[in-house]
Amino acid sequence: MPHTKRRRLVTTAVAVSLGATALAACGSSDDSKADSGPVSLTYWAWAPGMDKVVDLWNKGEGKKDQITVTVKKQASGDTLVTKILTAHKAKNGPDLVQAEYQALPTLVSNDAVADISKTVGDAKSKFADGVWQQVTLGTDAVYAVPQDIGPMMFYYRADLFKKYGLKVPTTWDEFAQTARALKKKAPDVDLTTFSANDSGLFAGLAQQAGAKWWTTSGDKWKVAINDAATQKVAKFWGGLVKEGAIDNQPMYTPAWNKALDTGKQIAWVSAVWAPGTLTTAAPDTKGKWAMAPLPQWSADQDVTGSWGGSSTAVTTDSKHQEAAAKFAAWLNTDGDALNALAKESGIYPASSSAQLSGAFSNPPEYFSDQADFYTEAAKIAGTTAPSAWGPNVNVAYTTFNDAFGAAAKNKSDFVTALNTMQDATVADMKKQGFEVSQ
């Protein structure tokens, strides 16, 4: 990458800086010339039914503009990130990729995705500020267009809350009181569980509390996974586990499914996609659940975290970045495209307007008795807190699973586990050659 093309991304809002690998915007839309004549683009994505959505483009806008997109189905998560980086090193990456938000800093630091701000900058108005920030990384650049999001919320058995005389908690203090009150009334029943097998849940809770795990100072990264906000979250959940007020078993197991389906657990801190999981995990309780906003740390707050979500990015390997960016914007802002994404791919759109139209005009079938499900979900989504991802989220997440898994099982100190997570993340960044300040 020529030095003249290097542009530092210095921000106090999110973790992006120059380390061993420059975080830069090479091959950005500034360098792209307008495409003329037929253009063929390849899109790596894992969302189901994406080829059907793309067909709308190929038969409509794409046909008019002579831009054809072909979907190549991929695995998700770290597997896709590794494949993208491998392809980029060989200079034969696709034109577009479906990228999870937490993966973007890694892709940017490896110069694998382009700055498309000149082409899609106007799309900002379609998204909540906290959502848009996840694709800008707190800079003037735009590295992707938001596609789907996972605003967090609180799910509970409405019938059992009534049976046990419980009120829906609006603060985390009330949440703890509710868990204890339930234990006194029904010792064999838990409000919920703390699960150490999904680091995204804990990250979203920390995000809601105001955590910023990766930030920058000049040319150095600052890693603060064990900051005050996250320690507050760790102490809160660790305390509930230690006193036995909630369960300490992992989610997504047969035992967890049975607990939900039989009323042994009567609440779940989750995200907007939870109805799909509950449909499979607790089929016998359909129509008995309700959704409410996530409890707050103080009564005057109104903020939620995010658990999951992805974007559409244009790669620096693409020879048609402007055309690719045009498709990415269409895919995630056009009404017909968003309705198709909801229908074929089952996503909850990042676009604010799409959250109240089309496929979201009626509640999920599992929540058929809560007519305002998606109206409330859209309000909650608009309160999504900014995130702060870094270049080695995978290391932080893996360490979480190990350290918090042991702490939850043994009912030991969660802050100690958090410090382990911090130390492992910092050590890995230094090993990679990043400048790190603590």
Coordinates of C-alpha atoms in Angstrom, one line a residue:
M1 CA 0.0 0.0 0.0
P2 CA 1.6 3.3 -1.1
H3 CA 2.3 5.6 1.8
T4 CA 0.4 8.4 0.0
K5 CA -2.8 6.3 0.2
R6 CA -2.5 5.7 4.0
R7 CA -5.0 7.5 6.1
R8 CA -5.0 7.1 9.8
L9 CA -8.2 6.5 11.6
V10 CA -7.8 8.2 14.9
T11 CA -10.9 8.2 17.1
T12 CA -11.8 8.3 20.7
A13 CA -15.1 6.6 20.1
V14 CA -14.0 3.2 18.9
A15 CA -11.0 1.0 18.5
V16 CA -9.3 1.9 15.3
S17 CA -5.7 3.0 14.9
L18 CA -2.4 2.2 13.3
G19 CA -0.7 -0.9 14.8
A20 CA 1.4 -3.6 13.3
T21 CA -1.1 -3.5 10.4
A22 CA -2.2 -0.1 9.3
L23 CA -5.9 0.6 9.8
A24 CA -6.4 2.5 6.6
A25 CA -8.8 3.2 3.8
C26 CA -6.9 2.0 0.8
G27 CA -8.8 1.4 -2.4
S28 CA -11.6 3.6 -1.1
S29 CA -14.4 4.9 -3.3
D30 CA -12.1 8.0 -3.8
D31 CA -9.9 5.8 -6.0
S32 CA -12.8 4.1 -7.9
K33 CA -13.7 5.3 -11.3
A34 CA -17.3 5.1 -12.5
D35 CA -18.0 1.7 -14.0
S36 CA -19.2 1.6 -17.6
G37 CA -20.7 -1.3 -19.4
P38 CA -21.7 -4.6 -17.9
V39 CA -20.3 -5.3 -14.4
S40 CA -20.3 -8.7 -12.6
L41 CA -20.0 -8.7 -8.8
T42 CA -19.5 -11.6 -6.4
Y43 CA -21.1 -11.4 -2.9
W44 CA -20.0 -13.7 -0.1
A45 CA -22.8 -14.1 2.4
W46 CA -24.2 -16.6 4.9
A47 CA -27.8 -15.4 5.4
P48 CA -30.3 -17.9 4.0
G49 CA -32.2 -17.0 0.9
M50 CA -29.8 -14.2 0.0
D51 CA -29.8 -15.4 -3.6
K52 CA -33.5 -14.8 -3.9
V53 CA -33.1 -11.3 -2.6
V54 CA -30.3 -10.5 -5.0
D55 CA -32.5 -11.8 -7.9
L56 CA -34.7 -8.7 -7.3
W57 CA -31.7 -6.5 -7.9
N58 CA -30.6 -8.4 -11.0
K59 CA -34.0 -8.2 -12.5
G60 CA -34.5 -4.5 -11.6
E61 CA -31.9 -1.9 -10.6
G62 CA -29.1 -4.2 -11.6
K63 CA -30.5 -4.9 -15.1
K64 CA -31.0 -1.2 -15.7
D65 CA -27.5 -0.3 -14.5
Q66 CA -25.9 -3.4 -16.1
I67 CA -24.7 -4.6 -12.7
T68 CA -25.1 -8.3 -12.0
V69 CA -24.5 -9.8 -8.5
T70 CA -23.9 -13.4 -7.8
V71 CA -24.1 -14.8 -4.2
K72 CA -21.6 -17.3 -3.0
K73 CA -22.9 -19.0 0.2
Q74 CA -20.3 -19.0 3.0
A75 CA -19.9 -20.0 6.6
S76 CA -20.3 -17.2 9.2
G77 CA -18.2 -16.0 12.1
D78 CA -14.4 -16.4 12.3
T79 CA -14.5 -18.9 9.5
L80 CA -15.6 -16.3 7.0
V81 CA -13.2 -13.6 8.4
T82 CA -10.3 -16.0 7.9
K83 CA -11.4 -16.9 4.4
I84 CA -11.7 -13.2 3.5
L85 CA -8.3 -12.4 4.8
T86 CA -6.7 -15.4 3.0
A87 CA -8.4 -14.3 -0.3
H88 CA -7.2 -10.8 0.2
K89 CA -3.6 -11.8 0.7
A90 CA -3.9 -13.6 -2.7
K91 CA -5.6 -10.5 -4.1
N92 CA -8.6 -12.5 -5.3
G93 CA -11.3 -11.6 -2.7
P94 CA -15.0 -11.1 -3.7
D95 CA -16.5 -7.7 -4.4
L96 CA -18.8 -7.7 -1.4
V97 CA -18.9 -9.5 1.9
Q98 CA -21.5 -9.9 4.7
A99 CA -19.5 -8.8 7.7
E100 CA -20.5 -9.0 11.4
Y101 CA -20.0 -5.6 13.1
Q102 CA -17.3 -6.9 15.5
A103 CA -15.3 -8.2 12.5
L104 CA -15.1 -4.9 10.7
P105 CA -12.0 -3.5 12.7
T106 CA -10.1 -6.7 11.8
L107 CA -11.0 -6.4 8.1
V108 CA -10.2 -2.7 8.1
S109 CA -6.9 -3.2 9.9
N110 CA -5.9 -5.7 7.2
D111 CA -7.0 -3.3 4.4
A112 CA -9.6 -5.9 3.2
V113 CA -12.6 -3.5 3.1
A114 CA -12.9 -0.2 1.4
D115 CA -14.1 3.2 2.5
I116 CA -17.3 3.7 0.6
S117 CA -18.4 7.0 2.2
K118 CA -18.5 8.9 -1.2
T119 CA -21.1 6.5 -2.5
V120 CA -23.2 5.5 0.5
G121 CA -22.7 8.4 2.9
D122 CA -26.3 9.6 2.3
A123 CA -27.6 6.4 3.8
K124 CA -26.8 7.5 7.3
S125 CA -30.3 9.0 7.8
K126 CA -31.8 5.5 7.4
F127 CA -30.2 4.2 10.6
A128 CA -30.0 4.9 14.3
D129 CA -26.8 6.7 15.3
G130 CA -25.6 3.8 17.4
V131 CA -26.1 1.5 14.5
W132 CA -24.4 3.7 11.9
Q133 CA -21.4 4.2 14.2
Q134 CA -20.7 0.5 14.0
V135 CA -19.8 0.8 10.3
T136 CA -17.9 4.1 10.5
L137 CA -15.8 3.0 13.5
G138 CA -16.2 6.5 14.8
T139 CA -14.4 8.1 11.8
D140 CA -15.4 10.0 8.7
A141 CA -15.1 6.8 6.7
V142 CA -17.8 4.3 6.0
Y143 CA -16.7 0.7 5.8
A144 CA -20.1 -1.0 5.2
V145 CA -23.8 -0.5 5.1
P146 CA -25.7 -1.8 8.2
Q147 CA -27.9 -4.8 7.3
D148 CA -29.3 -6.4 10.4
I149 CA -29.1 -5.7 14.1
G150 CA -29.8 -7.4 17.4
P151 CA -31.1 -4.9 19.9
M152 CA -31.4 -6.5 23.3
M153 CA -34.6 -6.8 25.3
F154 CA -36.2 -8.7 28.2
Y155 CA -38.4 -11.8 27.6
Y156 CA -40.6 -13.3 30.3
R157 CA -43.4 -15.7 30.9
A158 CA -46.4 -13.4 31.4
D159 CA -48.5 -16.1 32.8
L160 CA -45.9 -17.2 35.4
F161 CA -45.0 -13.6 36.4
K162 CA -48.7 -13.2 37.2
K163 CA -48.9 -16.6 39.0
Y164 CA -45.9 -15.7 41.2
G165 CA -46.9 -12.0 41.7
L166 CA -43.9 -10.6 40.0
K167 CA -43.6 -7.2 38.3
V168 CA -41.6 -6.8 35.1
P169 CA -38.2 -5.2 36.2
T170 CA -37.4 -1.8 34.7
T171 CA -34.0 -1.6 36.4
W172 CA -31.3 -4.1 37.1
D173 CA -31.8 -3.6 40.8
E174 CA -35.4 -4.6 40.4
F175 CA -34.2 -7.5 38.2
A176 CA -32.1 -8.8 41.1
Q177 CA -35.0 -8.3 43.6
T178 CA -37.3 -10.2 41.2
A179 CA -34.9 -13.1 41.0
R180 CA -34.7 -13.3 44.8
A181 CA -38.5 -12.9 45.3
L182 CA -39.1 -15.8 42.9
K183 CA -36.6 -18.1 44.7
K184 CA -38.5 -17.5 48.0
K185 CA -41.9 -18.3 46.4
A186 CA -40.7 -21.2 44.2
P187 CA -37.2 -22.5 45.2
D188 CA -37.1 -24.9 42.2
V189 CA -37.7 -22.1 39.7
D190 CA -35.1 -19.7 38.4
L191 CA -35.8 -16.3 36.8
T192 CA -33.0 -17.0 34.3
T193 CA -29.5 -18.3 33.9
F194 CA -26.1 -16.7 33.4
S195 CA -24.6 -18.4 30.4
A196 CA -20.9 -18.4 29.6
N197 CA -21.2 -20.0 26.2
D198 CA -22.2 -16.8 24.3
S199 CA -19.8 -14.0 24.8
G200 CA -22.0 -11.7 22.6
L201 CA -24.6 -11.6 25.3
F202 CA -22.1 -10.4 27.9
A203 CA -20.6 -7.9 25.4
G204 CA -24.1 -6.5 24.8
L205 CA -24.7 -6.1 28.5
A206 CA -21.4 -4.3 28.9
Q207 CA -22.2 -2.1 25.9
Q208 CA -25.5 -1.1 27.5
A209 CA -23.6 -0.2 30.7
G210 CA -21.3 2.2 28.8
A211 CA -18.3 0.0 28.3
K212 CA -15.8 0.8 25.5
W213 CA -13.5 -2.2 25.3
W214 CA -11.2 -0.9 22.6
T215 CA -10.5 2.8 22.0
T216 CA -7.5 4.6 20.6
S217 CA -5.1 7.3 21.8
G218 CA -2.9 8.7 19.1
D219 CA -1.3 5.7 17.4
K220 CA -1.9 3.3 20.3
W221 CA -4.8 1.1 21.2
K222 CA -6.3 1.2 24.7
V223 CA -7.9 -2.0 25.8
A224 CA -10.4 -1.6 28.7
I225 CA -12.3 -4.8 28.8
N226 CA -12.2 -4.7 32.6
D227 CA -13.3 -1.0 32.8
A228 CA -15.6 0.2 35.5
A229 CA -18.8 -0.4 33.4
T230 CA -17.9 -4.0 32.6
Q231 CA -16.8 -4.7 36.2
K232 CA -20.3 -3.5 37.3
V233 CA -21.9 -5.9 35.0
A234 CA -19.6 -8.8 36.0
K235 CA -20.1 -8.1 39.7
F236 CA -23.9 -8.0 39.2
W237 CA -24.2 -11.3 37.5
G238 CA -21.5 -13.0 39.5
G239 CA -23.2 -12.0 42.7
L240 CA -26.6 -13.4 41.6
V241 CA -24.9 -16.7 40.6
K242 CA -22.9 -16.9 43.8
E243 CA -26.0 -16.4 46.0
G244 CA -28.0 -18.9 43.9
A245 CA -30.6 -16.3 42.9
I246 CA -30.3 -17.4 39.3
D247 CA -29.0 -20.6 37.5
N248 CA -25.5 -20.9 36.3
Q249 CA -26.0 -23.3 33.4
P250 CA -25.2 -22.5 29.7
M251 CA -27.9 -21.7 27.1
Y252 CA -28.8 -23.7 24.0
T253 CA -28.6 -27.1 25.6
P254 CA -31.4 -29.7 26.0
A255 CA -31.5 -28.9 29.7
W256 CA -31.9 -25.2 29.0
N257 CA -34.6 -25.9 26.4
K258 CA -36.5 -28.1 28.9
A259 CA -36.2 -25.4 31.6
L260 CA -37.8 -22.8 29.4
D261 CA -40.5 -25.2 28.1
T262 CA -41.5 -26.4 31.5
G263 CA -41.4 -23.1 33.4
K264 CA -38.3 -23.9 35.4
Q265 CA -36.8 -20.7 34.0
I266 CA -39.3 -17.9 33.3
A267 CA -37.3 -15.1 31.7
W268 CA -34.5 -14.6 29.2
V269 CA -32.3 -11.6 28.5
S270 CA -31.9 -11.8 24.8
A271 CA -32.3 -9.9 21.5
V272 CA -34.9 -9.2 18.9
W273 CA -34.3 -12.5 17.2
A274 CA -35.4 -14.5 20.3
P275 CA -38.8 -15.5 19.0
G276 CA -37.1 -17.8 16.5
T277 CA -35.1 -19.5 19.2
L278 CA -38.0 -19.8 21.6
T279 CA -40.1 -21.4 18.8
T280 CA -37.6 -24.3 18.8
A281 CA -36.5 -24.3 22.4
A282 CA -39.9 -23.9 24.1
P283 CA -42.6 -24.9 21.6
D284 CA -45.2 -25.8 24.3
T285 CA -45.1 -22.2 25.7
K286 CA -46.1 -20.4 22.5
G287 CA -48.2 -17.4 23.3
K288 CA -47.3 -17.3 27.0
W289 CA -44.2 -15.0 26.6
A290 CA -44.0 -11.3 26.5
M291 CA -41.2 -8.8 25.6
A292 CA -40.2 -5.6 27.4
P293 CA -37.3 -3.2 27.3
L294 CA -34.0 -4.3 28.9
P295 CA -33.7 -3.3 32.5
Q296 CA -31.7 -0.1 33.0
W297 CA -28.9 0.7 35.4
S298 CA -30.8 3.8 36.6
A299 CA -34.4 4.7 36.2
D300 CA -33.7 7.8 34.1
Q301 CA -31.8 5.8 31.4
D302 CA -33.2 4.5 28.1
V303 CA -30.5 2.5 26.4
T304 CA -29.9 -1.0 25.1
G305 CA -27.0 -3.2 24.0
S306 CA -26.7 -5.1 20.8
W307 CA -26.3 -8.9 20.5
G308 CA -25.4 -9.8 16.9
G309 CA -25.9 -8.1 13.6
S310 CA -24.1 -7.8 10.3
S311 CA -23.3 -5.4 7.5
T312 CA -22.5 -5.4 3.8
A313 CA -19.0 -4.3 3.0
V314 CA -17.1 -3.7 -0.3
T315 CA -13.6 -5.2 -0.5
T316 CA -10.5 -3.4 -1.6
D317 CA -9.9 -6.2 -4.0
S318 CA -13.0 -5.3 -6.0
K319 CA -12.4 -3.6 -9.3
H320 CA -15.9 -2.2 -9.3
Q321 CA -16.1 -0.6 -5.9
E322 CA -18.6 2.1 -6.9
A323 CA -21.0 -0.4 -8.4
A324 CA -20.6 -2.7 -5.4
A325 CA -21.3 0.1 -3.0
K326 CA -24.4 1.0 -5.0
F327 CA -25.7 -2.5 -4.6
A328 CA -24.8 -2.6 -0.9
A329 CA -26.9 0.6 -0.3
W330 CA -29.8 -0.8 -2.3
L331 CA -29.8 -4.1 -0.4
N332 CA -30.1 -2.4 3.0
T333 CA -32.2 0.6 2.3
D334 CA -34.6 -0.3 -0.5
G335 CA -38.1 -1.2 0.7
D336 CA -38.6 -4.2 -1.5
A337 CA -35.1 -5.5 -0.8
L338 CA -35.7 -5.2 3.0
N339 CA -39.0 -6.9 2.8
A340 CA -37.3 -9.7 0.9
L341 CA -34.5 -9.9 3.4
A342 CA -37.0 -10.2 6.2
K343 CA -39.0 -12.9 4.4
E344 CA -36.2 -14.9 2.8
S345 CA -33.4 -14.4 5.3
G346 CA -35.3 -13.9 8.5
I347 CA -33.3 -10.8 9.5
Y348 CA -34.4 -7.8 11.6
P349 CA -33.3 -4.9 9.5
A350 CA -30.9 -2.2 10.6
S351 CA -32.9 0.4 8.6
S352 CA -35.2 2.2 11.0
S353 CA -38.0 2.7 8.6
A354 CA -38.1 -1.0 7.6
Q355 CA -38.6 -2.0 11.3
L356 CA -42.2 -0.7 11.1
S357 CA -43.3 -1.8 7.7
G358 CA -43.7 -4.8 5.5
A359 CA -42.9 -8.0 7.3
F360 CA -42.9 -6.3 10.7
S361 CA -46.4 -4.9 10.6
N362 CA -47.6 -8.0 12.6
P363 CA -46.0 -9.6 15.6
P364 CA -44.0 -12.9 15.4
E365 CA -46.4 -15.8 15.5
Y366 CA -44.9 -17.0 18.8
F367 CA -45.8 -13.6 20.3
S368 CA -49.2 -13.4 18.6
D369 CA -50.8 -11.9 21.8
Q370 CA -48.4 -9.0 21.9
A371 CA -49.6 -6.9 19.0
D372 CA -47.1 -4.1 19.6
F373 CA -44.1 -6.4 19.6
Y374 CA -42.4 -4.8 16.6
T375 CA -43.5 -1.3 17.5
E376 CA -41.8 -1.7 20.8
A377 CA -38.8 -3.4 19.2
A378 CA -38.3 -0.5 16.9
K379 CA -38.3 2.0 19.8
I380 CA -35.8 -0.2 21.6
A381 CA -33.6 -0.4 18.6
G382 CA -33.4 3.3 18.4
T383 CA -31.7 3.4 21.8
T384 CA -28.8 1.1 20.8
A385 CA -25.6 2.3 22.5
P386 CA -22.4 2.8 20.4
S387 CA -20.1 -0.1 20.3
A388 CA -16.3 -0.2 20.5
W389 CA -14.8 -3.2 18.7
G390 CA -11.2 -4.0 18.2
P391 CA -9.0 -6.2 15.9
N392 CA -8.9 -9.3 18.1
V393 CA -12.5 -9.8 19.2
N394 CA -12.1 -13.5 18.6
V395 CA -9.4 -13.8 21.3
A396 CA -11.5 -11.8 23.8
Y397 CA -14.6 -13.9 23.1
T398 CA -12.7 -17.2 23.4
T399 CA -11.1 -16.2 26.7
F400 CA -14.6 -15.2 28.0
N401 CA -15.9 -18.6 27.3
D402 CA -13.1 -20.3 29.1
A403 CA -12.7 -17.9 32.1
F404 CA -16.4 -17.1 32.7
G405 CA -17.3 -20.7 32.0
A406 CA -15.2 -21.8 34.9
A407 CA -16.3 -18.9 37.1
A408 CA -20.0 -19.6 36.5
K409 CA -19.6 -23.3 37.1
N410 CA -17.6 -22.8 40.3
K411 CA -19.6 -19.7 41.4
S412 CA -16.3 -17.9 41.8
D413 CA -15.3 -14.2 41.2
F414 CA -16.4 -12.9 37.9
V415 CA -14.1 -9.9 38.1
T416 CA -11.1 -12.2 38.2
A417 CA -12.4 -13.9 35.1
L418 CA -12.8 -10.4 33.5
N419 CA -9.2 -9.6 34.3
T420 CA -8.1 -12.8 32.6
M421 CA -10.1 -11.7 29.5
Q422 CA -8.4 -8.3 29.6
D423 CA -4.9 -9.7 30.0
A424 CA -5.3 -12.3 27.2
T425 CA -6.6 -9.7 24.8
V426 CA -3.8 -7.3 25.5
A427 CA -1.1 -10.0 25.3
D428 CA -2.5 -11.1 21.9
M429 CA -2.5 -7.6 20.5
K430 CA 1.1 -7.0 21.6
K431 CA 2.1 -10.4 20.1
Q432 CA 0.6 -9.2 16.8
G433 CA 2.7 -6.0 17.0
F434 CA 0.0 -3.5 18.0
E435 CA 1.0 -0.6 20.2
V436 CA -1.1 -0.9 23.3
S437 CA -1.5 1.6 26.2
Q438 CA -3.4 0.6 29.4

